[in-house]
XYZ file of C-alpha atoms in Angstrom:
741
model
C -0.246 0.091 0.170
C 1.394 3.231 -1.027
C 2.128 6.590 1.281
C -0.706 8.179 -0.187
C -3.127 5.295 0.673
C -2.516 4.921 3.865
C -2.733 8.114 4.496
C -6.191 8.346 3.102
C -6.837 5.803 6.133
C -6.078 7.737 8.824
C -8.157 10.554 6.939
C -10.820 8.144 6.701
C -10.783 7.431 10.466
C -12.060 10.998 11.381
C -14.852 11.319 13.875
C -17.135 14.283 14.121
C -18.146 14.934 17.720
C -21.642 17.123 18.357
C -21.803 19.794 20.759
C -24.086 17.482 22.777
C -21.707 14.943 22.812
C -18.783 17.360 23.814
C -16.315 14.668 24.098
C -12.624 14.880 25.494
C -9.790 14.870 23.033
C -6.351 14.285 23.751
C -2.852 13.782 22.357
C 0.645 12.903 23.805
C 3.674 13.990 21.787
C 5.219 10.259 23.084
C 7.626 11.605 25.153
C 6.223 13.537 28.106
C 3.453 15.926 26.825
C -0.171 15.643 26.678
C -2.863 18.091 25.547
C -6.183 17.627 26.597
C -9.396 19.901 25.760
C -13.023 18.676 24.952
C -14.452 19.300 21.935
C -16.652 22.462 22.469
C -16.559 23.520 26.249
C -14.088 21.697 28.914
C -16.542 21.385 31.827
C -15.802 18.013 32.871
C -15.713 17.797 36.944
C -13.349 15.522 37.070
C -10.949 16.259 34.232
C -11.193 20.451 33.600
C -8.583 21.501 35.773
C -5.977 19.706 33.163
C -7.206 21.122 30.000
C -4.479 22.866 28.284
C -0.521 21.316 27.824
C 1.069 19.157 30.013
C 4.468 18.307 30.288
C 6.476 15.450 32.703
C 3.426 16.276 35.440
C 3.846 20.128 35.346
C 1.242 22.641 33.746
C 1.804 24.750 30.823
C -0.761 26.917 29.746
C -4.789 25.726 30.748
C -5.822 26.156 26.647
C -6.571 29.159 24.564
C -9.151 31.518 23.285
C -8.425 32.413 19.554
C -9.430 35.720 18.044
C -10.489 36.750 14.068
C -10.461 40.599 13.378
C -10.409 41.171 17.426
C -13.371 38.945 17.694
C -13.644 36.299 20.196
C -14.385 32.724 19.390
C -17.055 30.110 20.497
C -15.568 27.066 20.662
C -19.474 25.690 20.710
C -20.658 27.143 17.738
C -18.034 25.466 15.424
C -18.343 21.943 14.120
C -15.394 19.499 15.142
C -13.864 16.634 13.811
C -10.968 14.582 15.404
C -8.156 12.437 13.191
C -5.755 10.532 14.739
C -3.215 13.020 14.311
C -4.793 16.388 14.811
C -8.076 18.154 15.949
C -10.124 20.352 14.017
C -12.428 22.850 14.631
C -14.078 24.455 11.887
C -15.383 28.150 12.954
C -17.566 29.807 10.065
C -15.121 30.465 7.137
C -11.583 29.692 9.825
C -10.532 26.167 10.210
C -8.348 25.402 13.213
C -5.751 22.649 13.406
C -4.146 21.795 16.788
C -1.043 19.544 16.501
C 1.217 18.246 18.495
C 4.738 17.355 17.073
C 6.645 13.535 18.187
C 9.358 13.524 21.035
C 9.209 17.757 20.972
C 7.923 20.452 23.093
C 5.938 21.903 20.487
C 2.242 22.803 19.393
C 1.161 24.381 16.042
C -2.086 25.851 16.318
C -3.162 26.550 12.407
C -5.637 28.727 11.265
C -6.808 28.756 7.786
C -9.327 31.183 5.792
C -9.836 33.789 7.631
C -11.888 37.085 6.188
C -10.824 39.176 8.829
C -7.488 40.865 8.471
C -6.077 39.426 11.798
C -6.030 36.735 14.193
C -5.283 35.988 17.570
C -4.223 33.829 20.130
C -4.996 34.180 24.432
C -3.001 31.891 26.295
C -4.825 30.376 29.779
C -3.369 29.855 32.901
C -2.817 31.311 36.098
C 0.630 32.358 35.952
C 0.994 32.718 32.355
C 1.780 36.327 31.650
C 4.337 37.798 29.670
C 8.480 38.210 30.230
C 10.267 39.171 27.307
C 10.594 39.206 23.392
C 13.064 37.871 21.282
C 12.675 39.274 17.634
C 9.946 38.449 16.347
C 9.764 35.604 19.415
C 7.417 36.481 22.594
C 8.297 34.527 25.998
C 5.641 33.795 28.479
C 6.103 32.513 32.365
C 4.096 28.662 32.383
C 1.879 27.897 34.929
C 4.277 25.357 36.393
C 7.339 27.548 38.067
C 10.700 26.487 35.799
C 9.326 26.539 32.543
C 9.118 29.240 29.802
C 6.729 28.993 26.969
C 7.872 30.607 23.556
C 4.953 32.276 20.770
C 6.019 32.790 17.341
C 3.567 33.125 14.089
C 3.631 30.137 11.711
C 5.975 32.239 9.027
C 8.022 34.221 11.350
C 6.626 37.475 11.181
C 5.904 40.239 13.658
C 3.418 39.409 16.390
C 1.755 42.379 18.848
C 0.589 41.807 21.995
C -2.498 43.662 23.607
C -2.725 43.061 27.324
C -3.135 39.083 26.927
C -3.890 38.722 23.580
C -1.319 37.555 20.345
C -2.306 39.226 17.212
C -0.930 38.442 13.859
C -1.803 38.924 10.212
C -4.329 36.658 9.102
C -1.494 35.580 6.006
C 0.268 34.144 9.152
C -2.398 30.922 8.970
C -1.335 30.815 13.186
C 0.947 30.249 15.882
C 3.651 27.775 16.993
C 4.589 27.699 20.799
C 7.478 25.847 22.126
C 8.431 24.929 26.193
C 11.368 24.776 27.654
C 13.349 25.287 30.950
C 14.698 28.470 30.134
C 13.525 30.946 27.762
C 16.837 30.481 25.568
C 16.082 26.303 25.187
C 12.068 27.584 24.206
C 13.184 30.326 21.332
C 15.921 27.833 20.265
C 13.045 24.952 19.595
C 10.790 27.189 18.300
C 13.396 28.560 16.097
C 15.022 24.778 15.010
C 11.302 23.705 14.645
C 9.421 26.116 12.342
C 11.656 25.623 9.766
C 10.469 21.704 9.249
C 7.171 22.050 11.293
C 5.638 20.478 7.653
C 8.212 17.725 8.098
C 7.137 16.724 11.552
C 4.041 16.606 11.068
C 4.558 14.328 8.161
C 6.903 12.288 10.400
C 4.031 12.511 12.912
C 1.111 10.976 10.115
C 3.884 8.355 8.814
C 4.348 6.967 12.162
C 1.030 6.474 12.971
C 0.533 5.142 9.321
C 3.116 2.497 10.039
C 1.619 1.705 12.970
C -1.353 0.544 11.524
C 0.104 -1.116 8.355
C 2.811 -2.435 9.531
C 2.040 -3.488 13.249
C -2.020 -3.302 13.569
C -3.155 -4.335 10.397
C -6.682 -5.691 9.900
C -9.107 -4.537 7.462
C -12.856 -5.732 7.533
C -16.210 -5.232 5.619
C -17.594 -5.049 9.046
C -16.701 -0.695 9.171
C -17.815 -0.221 13.040
C -14.943 -3.693 13.839
C -12.717 -1.860 11.645
C -12.817 1.765 12.649
C -12.997 1.249 16.221
C -10.155 -1.491 16.278
C -7.968 1.407 14.697
C -8.668 4.073 17.200
C -8.094 1.978 20.120
C -4.785 1.172 18.398
C -3.482 4.957 17.899
C -4.773 6.184 21.420
C -3.154 2.816 23.139
C 0.169 3.527 21.325
C -0.234 8.096 22.769
C 0.349 6.308 26.059
C 3.566 4.207 24.741
C 5.986 7.237 26.008
C 10.090 7.906 26.976
C 9.165 10.103 30.313
C 11.899 7.953 32.374
C 13.608 5.726 29.403
C 10.743 3.802 27.282
C 7.372 3.586 29.551
C 3.865 3.013 29.151
C 1.507 6.290 31.244
C -0.670 4.389 33.255
C -3.550 6.764 32.573
C -4.523 10.546 31.720
C -4.603 13.099 32.915
C -3.388 12.324 36.200
C -1.406 8.822 35.858
C 1.300 10.336 33.395
C 3.611 8.357 34.730
C 4.689 4.478 35.047
C 3.201 2.045 37.392
C 4.833 -1.150 37.854
C 1.411 -3.156 37.757
C -0.751 -1.255 35.266
C 2.621 -1.234 32.921
C 2.954 -4.838 32.891
C -1.251 -5.690 32.600
C -0.901 -3.168 29.304
C 2.462 -4.314 27.797
C 1.182 -7.637 26.023
C -1.852 -5.301 24.543
C 0.211 -2.478 23.585
C 3.450 -3.373 22.682
C 3.010 -7.539 22.136
C 0.428 -8.232 20.142
C 1.703 -5.328 17.965
C 5.140 -6.674 17.211
C 7.001 -3.924 18.878
C 9.249 -6.042 20.341
C 12.386 -3.310 20.659
C 9.961 -0.975 22.615
C 8.629 -3.863 24.600
C 12.270 -5.142 25.616
C 13.440 -1.292 26.751
C 10.802 -1.145 29.095
C 11.545 -4.531 30.521
C 14.900 -3.131 30.382
C 14.355 0.058 31.799
C 12.466 -1.226 35.050
C 14.154 -3.769 36.095
C 16.539 -1.210 36.602
C 14.694 0.268 39.612
C 14.140 -3.256 41.557
C 15.093 -3.192 44.833
C 18.209 -4.887 44.895
C 18.424 -4.197 49.226
C 18.760 -7.255 50.822
C 17.920 -6.153 54.010
C 14.632 -4.797 53.036
C 11.510 -6.285 53.319
C 10.915 -4.815 49.481
C 13.883 -6.837 48.334
C 13.358 -8.358 44.695
C 10.395 -6.142 43.637
C 9.823 -3.988 41.027
C 8.256 -0.240 41.642
C 5.078 0.632 41.957
C 4.840 3.702 40.676
C 8.196 5.092 38.622
C 7.493 9.042 38.591
C 10.057 11.816 37.780
C 9.607 12.825 41.437
C 9.575 9.429 43.543
C 9.553 5.438 43.520
C 7.243 3.463 45.256
C 7.670 -0.191 46.111
C 4.327 -0.769 47.798
C 2.903 -3.318 45.340
C 2.624 -7.105 45.650
C 1.066 -7.982 42.034
C 3.900 -5.661 39.739
C 6.720 -7.808 40.361
C 5.112 -10.786 39.392
C 3.329 -9.106 36.537
C 7.010 -8.150 35.410
C 8.453 -11.669 35.740
C 5.501 -12.534 33.819
C 5.451 -10.362 30.787
C 8.975 -10.981 30.492
C 7.902 -14.437 29.616
C 5.182 -13.291 27.242
C 7.915 -10.708 25.713
C 9.990 -14.005 24.845
C 7.337 -15.867 23.598
C 6.408 -13.186 21.290
C 10.527 -12.195 20.200
C 12.281 -15.209 20.458
C 14.837 -12.619 22.475
C 17.199 -15.184 24.460
C 19.548 -13.025 25.414
C 17.198 -10.703 27.813
C 16.817 -14.275 29.509
C 20.559 -13.833 30.017
C 19.977 -10.469 31.627
C 17.238 -10.006 33.179
C 17.561 -13.435 35.293
C 18.910 -12.467 37.892
C 16.576 -10.145 38.007
C 13.394 -13.526 38.025
C 15.697 -14.950 40.963
C 15.958 -12.130 43.312
C 12.289 -11.311 42.514
C 10.692 -14.750 43.669
C 14.100 -15.139 46.320
C 12.574 -11.703 48.026
C 9.004 -13.153 48.455
C 10.238 -16.597 49.352
C 12.016 -15.206 52.166
C 9.772 -12.035 53.350
C 6.265 -12.490 52.022
C 5.982 -16.275 51.806
C 4.043 -18.593 54.638
C 4.192 -21.764 55.315
C 1.840 -23.307 52.515
C 3.133 -21.286 49.899
C 0.958 -18.555 49.633
C 1.961 -15.071 48.719
C 1.235 -12.558 51.924
C 0.495 -8.691 51.247
C -0.758 -5.889 53.232
C -4.219 -4.589 52.816
C -3.149 -1.643 50.109
C -0.936 -3.718 48.275
C -3.110 -4.986 45.110
C -4.751 -3.768 42.417
C -7.747 -2.769 45.322
C -5.451 -0.304 46.887
C -7.853 2.800 47.721
C -7.648 3.751 51.495
C -9.178 6.784 53.495
C -8.178 9.776 55.466
C -6.945 6.974 58.213
C -5.022 5.208 56.245
C -8.213 2.362 56.495
C -8.197 -0.018 53.554
C -11.882 0.890 51.735
C -11.773 -2.741 50.448
C -9.598 -4.920 52.820
C -7.934 -7.643 50.720
C -5.035 -8.769 53.214
C -3.350 -11.140 53.840
C -3.675 -13.531 51.023
C -6.157 -12.191 47.721
C -6.861 -14.852 44.983
C -5.521 -13.079 42.384
C -1.899 -12.667 43.793
C -2.132 -16.440 44.657
C -2.727 -17.109 40.651
C 0.336 -14.104 40.225
C 2.737 -15.686 42.333
C 2.305 -19.399 40.912
C 2.227 -17.656 37.565
C 5.688 -16.462 38.466
C 7.137 -19.213 40.000
C 6.189 -21.346 36.201
C 7.576 -18.398 34.597
C 10.699 -18.699 36.742
C 10.846 -22.658 36.087
C 10.606 -21.710 32.169
C 13.489 -19.243 32.129
C 15.232 -21.795 35.153
C 15.148 -25.098 32.706
C 16.464 -22.461 29.528
C 19.643 -21.491 31.970
C 19.997 -24.948 32.995
C 19.663 -23.891 36.704
C 17.850 -27.730 38.023
C 18.029 -26.088 41.561
C 15.924 -23.587 41.023
C 13.628 -25.347 39.050
C 13.303 -28.168 41.586
C 12.608 -25.381 43.784
C 10.361 -22.928 42.358
C 8.510 -25.980 40.720
C 7.875 -27.585 44.189
C 6.265 -24.284 46.213
C 4.141 -23.903 42.732
C 2.538 -27.645 43.196
C 2.142 -26.843 47.153
C 0.632 -23.614 46.282
C -2.123 -24.939 44.250
C -2.880 -27.733 45.493
C -3.422 -25.159 49.121
C -5.434 -23.130 46.537
C -8.051 -25.756 45.313
C -8.607 -26.478 49.340
C -8.379 -22.889 51.495
C -10.203 -21.079 48.600
C -13.721 -23.286 47.718
C -16.264 -24.690 49.692
C -19.381 -26.448 48.861
C -21.842 -23.248 49.425
C -20.514 -20.544 46.385
C -20.352 -21.408 42.931
C -17.160 -19.463 42.817
C -13.871 -18.161 44.982
C -13.343 -17.305 48.210
C -11.798 -13.250 47.168
C -8.836 -13.834 49.793
C -7.645 -15.528 53.474
C -7.919 -13.581 56.454
C -5.198 -12.976 58.768
C -6.264 -16.304 60.437
C -6.706 -17.949 57.138
C -10.543 -18.060 57.003
C -11.766 -17.455 53.210
C -13.606 -14.228 53.234
C -16.315 -15.114 50.213
C -17.191 -10.813 49.054
C -18.162 -12.053 45.260
C -15.462 -9.636 43.541
C -13.737 -9.934 39.879
C -10.250 -10.594 40.932
C -11.407 -14.673 40.946
C -11.595 -14.637 37.512
C -7.539 -14.598 37.542
C -7.456 -17.137 39.536
C -8.579 -20.044 37.457
C -5.439 -21.545 36.874
C -5.237 -22.352 40.116
C -7.697 -25.223 39.839
C -8.864 -27.971 37.004
C -12.710 -28.265 37.565
C -13.791 -26.585 34.408
C -17.468 -27.323 35.701
C -16.843 -25.256 37.969
C -15.310 -22.538 35.937
C -18.327 -22.550 34.402
C -20.110 -21.788 37.416
C -18.018 -19.176 38.772
C -18.201 -17.243 35.223
C -21.617 -17.364 35.159
C -22.231 -16.141 38.404
C -19.457 -13.666 38.184
C -21.198 -12.755 34.599
C -24.953 -12.062 35.766
C -23.610 -10.071 38.966
C -20.625 -8.018 38.041
C -20.633 -7.379 34.248
C -22.738 -4.899 33.172
C -23.088 -4.154 29.173
C -20.826 -1.465 29.706
C -18.347 -3.506 31.575
C -17.147 -5.530 34.938
C -17.844 -3.576 38.244
C -15.769 -4.506 41.205
C -17.709 -5.530 43.695
C -21.273 -7.604 43.558
C -24.655 -5.762 44.027
C -26.061 -7.497 46.766
C -22.813 -6.847 48.991
C -23.547 -4.113 51.683
C -20.831 -2.159 50.435
C -21.936 -1.803 47.013
C -21.801 1.412 45.942
C -23.883 2.132 42.486
C -21.978 5.640 41.708
C -18.480 6.387 41.514
C -19.126 10.029 41.860
C -21.979 11.053 44.399
C -22.541 13.638 46.655
C -23.558 10.635 48.814
C -19.973 9.424 49.739
C -16.121 10.314 48.797
C -15.436 8.640 45.414
C -12.487 6.568 46.094
C -15.282 4.340 48.557
C -16.646 3.630 45.693
C -13.376 3.047 43.515
C -12.882 -0.946 44.240
C -16.591 -1.601 45.838
C -18.971 -0.919 42.982
C -17.347 0.902 40.535
C -17.228 -0.221 36.871
C -13.153 -1.097 36.007
C -12.913 -1.572 31.717
C -9.663 -3.139 32.261
C -11.107 -6.328 34.132
C -12.939 -6.862 30.334
C -10.708 -8.469 29.051
C -10.368 -11.195 31.336
C -14.074 -11.355 31.810
C -13.911 -11.906 28.018
C -10.713 -14.340 27.717
C -12.771 -16.706 30.376
C -15.878 -16.290 28.548
C -14.366 -17.573 25.469
C -12.559 -20.148 26.932
C -15.739 -21.688 28.008
C -16.158 -21.704 24.653
C -19.040 -18.981 24.859
C -17.385 -16.514 21.781
C -20.836 -15.005 21.252
C -21.454 -13.779 24.653
C -18.417 -12.628 25.234
C -18.464 -10.717 21.478
C -21.462 -8.547 22.993
C -19.359 -7.003 25.718
C -16.266 -6.428 23.267
C -18.414 -4.960 20.587
C -19.609 -2.370 23.468
C -16.715 -1.113 23.885
C -15.721 -0.865 20.418
C -18.662 1.484 20.609
C -17.714 3.334 23.337
C -14.375 4.643 22.167
C -16.186 5.582 18.731
C -19.268 7.792 20.721
C -18.529 8.053 24.357
C -15.841 9.410 26.240
C -12.201 10.736 24.701
C -11.860 10.102 20.948
C -10.883 7.048 19.633
C -9.828 5.088 23.679
C -10.977 3.317 26.699
C -11.481 5.089 30.028
C -10.881 4.147 33.654
C -14.004 3.689 35.566
C -17.974 3.615 34.557
C -20.434 3.817 37.509
C -22.038 0.281 37.509
C -25.858 2.272 37.412
C -27.102 4.428 34.947
C -28.427 7.772 36.523
C -31.959 7.903 36.153
C -33.804 8.497 33.166
C -30.527 7.375 31.810
C -29.423 4.170 29.774
C -25.823 3.761 29.692
C -23.741 4.441 32.864
C -21.477 7.278 33.149
C -17.882 7.273 32.335
C -15.501 8.447 35.195
C -11.853 8.230 36.296
C -9.079 8.578 33.956
C -10.825 9.779 30.498
C -7.605 7.405 28.795
C -6.635 4.515 30.856
C -3.772 2.095 29.640
C -4.691 -0.688 30.880
C -8.062 -0.237 29.418
C -7.098 -0.391 25.705
C -4.927 -2.754 25.925
C -6.591 -5.356 27.421
C -9.272 -4.731 24.624
C -6.561 -5.170 22.350
C -5.107 -8.257 24.018
C -8.067 -10.338 23.941
C -9.058 -9.272 20.562
C -5.471 -10.972 19.353
C -4.961 -13.821 21.562
C -8.678 -14.889 22.424
C -10.404 -13.789 18.912
C -8.106 -14.463 16.733
C -6.435 -17.106 18.984
C -2.821 -16.651 18.155
C -0.595 -17.312 20.567
C 3.145 -18.101 19.679
C 6.310 -19.459 21.896
C 9.532 -18.663 19.809
C 11.706 -20.298 22.677
C 10.114 -23.774 22.147
C 9.095 -22.509 18.513
C 5.280 -23.674 18.581
C 2.147 -21.699 17.568
C -1.032 -22.206 18.896
C -3.914 -21.002 16.494
C -7.265 -21.209 18.058
C -9.257 -19.075 16.216
C -12.613 -17.958 18.030
C -14.375 -15.671 16.064
C -18.204 -14.892 16.340
C -20.510 -15.404 13.834
C -21.746 -12.121 12.875
C -18.244 -10.930 11.629
C -17.960 -11.987 8.159
C -14.582 -11.480 6.776
C -11.165 -10.841 8.528
C -7.604 -9.475 6.618
C -4.969 -9.076 9.318
C -1.109 -9.365 10.058
C 0.451 -10.337 13.506
C 4.610 -9.973 13.892
C 6.045 -12.797 15.505
C 10.003 -12.724 15.934
C 11.290 -11.480 13.144
C 8.843 -13.068 11.127
C 5.312 -11.819 9.814
C 1.416 -13.864 9.909
C -0.518 -12.223 7.013
C -4.157 -13.974 7.817
C -6.980 -14.251 6.456
C -10.659 -15.657 7.246
C -14.064 -15.732 5.288
C -17.295 -17.017 6.627
C -19.381 -18.156 3.445
C -21.410 -21.025 5.182
C -18.121 -22.896 5.547
C -15.158 -21.038 7.175
C -12.217 -20.609 5.689
C -8.919 -19.667 7.558
C -5.723 -18.901 5.505
C -2.215 -17.887 6.716
C 0.712 -16.805 5.104
C 4.293 -17.079 7.020
C 6.846 -15.257 6.227
C 10.289 -16.069 7.506
C 8.843 -18.369 10.509
C 9.912 -22.166 10.990
C 8.078 -23.931 13.824
C 5.356 -25.885 15.158
C 1.737 -24.753 14.815
C -1.189 -26.039 17.024
C -4.755 -26.111 15.459
C -7.250 -26.024 18.310
C -10.520 -25.498 16.573
C -13.016 -26.425 19.260
C -14.982 -29.156 19.146
C -12.063 -30.766 16.442
C -9.629 -32.889 17.452
C -5.478 -30.587 17.921
C -3.708 -31.018 14.807
C 0.026 -30.372 15.068
C 2.102 -29.046 11.262
C 5.100 -28.303 10.671
C 5.499 -24.260 9.446
C 8.295 -24.192 7.163
C 8.891 -20.333 6.282
C 6.768 -18.552 3.219
C 4.162 -21.475 3.237
C 0.792 -21.128 3.610
C -1.698 -23.134 5.750
C -5.154 -23.441 4.934
C -7.960 -24.393 7.521
C -11.703 -25.064 6.359
C -14.263 -25.631 8.557
C -17.476 -27.284 7.239
C -19.355 -30.718 7.729
C -18.348 -31.501 10.749
C -14.579 -32.000 9.195
C -11.482 -30.283 9.679
C -9.464 -29.800 6.881
C -6.081 -28.907 6.661
C -3.579 -27.713 3.998
C -0.015 -26.491 3.998
C 0.910 -25.015 0.689
C 4.798 -23.693 -0.294
C 5.386 -20.721 -2.176
C 4.352 -22.529 -5.370
C 0.885 -23.404 -3.921
C 2.094 -27.615 -4.249
C 0.919 -29.474 -1.473
C 3.355 -29.986 1.529
C 1.193 -31.778 3.921
C -2.415 -32.181 4.228
C -4.420 -33.831 7.030
C -7.859 -33.965 8.621
C -9.571 -33.659 11.704
C -13.124 -34.863 12.646
C -15.301 -33.915 15.902
C -13.993 -34.683 19.319
C -16.585 -36.945 20.732
C -14.998 -35.732 24.403
C -14.378 -32.561 23.460
C -18.109 -32.136 21.896
C -19.574 -33.402 24.917
C -16.942 -31.163 27.602
C -18.479 -27.912 25.278
C -22.037 -29.287 25.621
C -21.786 -29.638 29.653
C -20.386 -26.357 29.552
C -22.810 -25.141 27.426
C -25.753 -26.338 29.344
C -24.074 -24.179 32.684
C -23.423 -20.862 30.734
C -26.893 -21.510 28.013
C -28.309 -17.794 28.098
C -26.909 -16.100 30.966
C -27.072 -12.598 30.877
C -25.374 -9.197 31.987
C -25.794 -8.134 35.370
C -28.988 -5.643 35.720
C -29.502 -2.596 38.228
C -31.457 -2.786 41.483
C -33.351 -0.043 42.877
C -30.468 2.037 44.329
C -32.905 2.382 47.706
C -31.609 -1.359 48.282
C -27.854 -0.079 49.461
C -27.624 0.689 52.574
C -24.742 3.781 51.460
C -27.439 5.398 49.322
C -30.225 5.855 52.478
């Protein structure tokens, strides 16, 4: 595809925003800056404070007003559309374009088509005031102390300043704005940028084109699916930044920093499924540098909870297991064995620190009440949702950390650690099955308390712990219970609606918002594991209903093209959809959505260390066709799917040699050796699965068939009986909830 074709792809992605929708619009410069506004009027109760330009957690200015012929323009009367790379407002004949540039603290505000002699701009914000001039460049103090703003016209002609309004001849067609630590730095950056601004803008466009063509390529006649996944890939990539080395912002506007937990939850969907392996490698190596290596500290071996410009914090239990697990995922996708050698000492420290300081006699990983992802506490530092001392998801993460450790130890031929960690993992799983289940509940206990007693609050954390038991019928029962009590059409609630501490709204005058944060508020990142478990149970059609709702939300609600952090569990009176809350763009919400698309619906799961590839597509019936590509190691899989009576899958393997396991239920799994540049064709029709491997000349290398497996068919039928007619959770009358009385 030509660059011209790719550019039209981005332009075809534009989203019009109505005045009534008044959506959030956000861009980053891929380094440490972001710009936030709303399309017509910035009035969000949580986000409005962050309007404007923010760099490395510092406020530069709080938005701007525009003028034409001395008259201030009103955004509420404008027509707004958003592209992946710019925002456009039409003010009659005048067109406003807002651009950020990659890896530069520079904005361009282009104003074209004016019918008046002058255009003007006023930078808003406390402390923003003129402090000097250098040639045709005006210099202002920023909101944050220690930052300076330089403003020039697009074509280097003189500006005038009347009060706080910067004016230029309309032929200048707008302004360039740079920020620096000193006036000299800001002016030099502005001067360097203006001479090449068109090239820099095109570089930004081309980077996004490459992402969509080379990393996340997708074409389908389902226009909504295609547009949503493209936008979600773009807004996910916004959060992959270089603020403190390579990393992933947890979210915007207030989580523009690296959180260990959030970063490693996000890593697969953000950079692994998209084949951005250099970035993934840099993130892992960068974070490993901040591992606690003080053997006298109880946090020895831990990865940071927060890695911000101003501090490092180690109060998280789950960030460290997730680091090791995602290191394993990275190795499986990339085939990079050198990083195993580089980071194996960090793996040893991560496990040994937990064994020495946090593991109990049963092999459980203990923790404080604020060290799981449900970490909100009140002003007296009391947990709103206490989960000490052995939360179920922490045990599952610890178990998988141990198994990942075994994986690495075996590669490093470290038999002693491999055996030790395997024994702990086996002990842990054996005890878990006994301690977290009982005869009365169709789901897992959320935690064991200090005395070792199970606590059966129904929370979504159990969905992460299905590796800890082998009873698949119980898993289906637990999925059904969770889905009908926790999973609303807009996402997964943090506590079931029948619990006395359930809070139906995140933002309300009835209580502090943190009281609801993990006690009822919906978290969109949890949709990923809920969808995954439903697909694993054979119910991809049910799973897709939630996935499809999220696609629609990215296109029509909240921040343009992305997913937010939270939502209310219940819609407000008179409304049919719950209100979006929390960060307007959250990394793990986007990332988990993308992860389950690739790993669960498309079902592509590589392990290049063992030279294997699982192909287990679970594509919903309503998707008629797909063309997509996935980067694996140094190779690429180009795939095609058609559902025209028979289901036909085609995979072309570029520079890949591995053993593929074809897993399409209810057929017997098949295995076949894939050669470089070969093509695999799979046809599912009339109760038979036909598999053909072709060479580059389309000559048959191997052909085989699979029939329906009676055992798998029976298992699938049992699971379907348990999950038949499963429904989303439904709101109850708010007066049923004690916190609302």
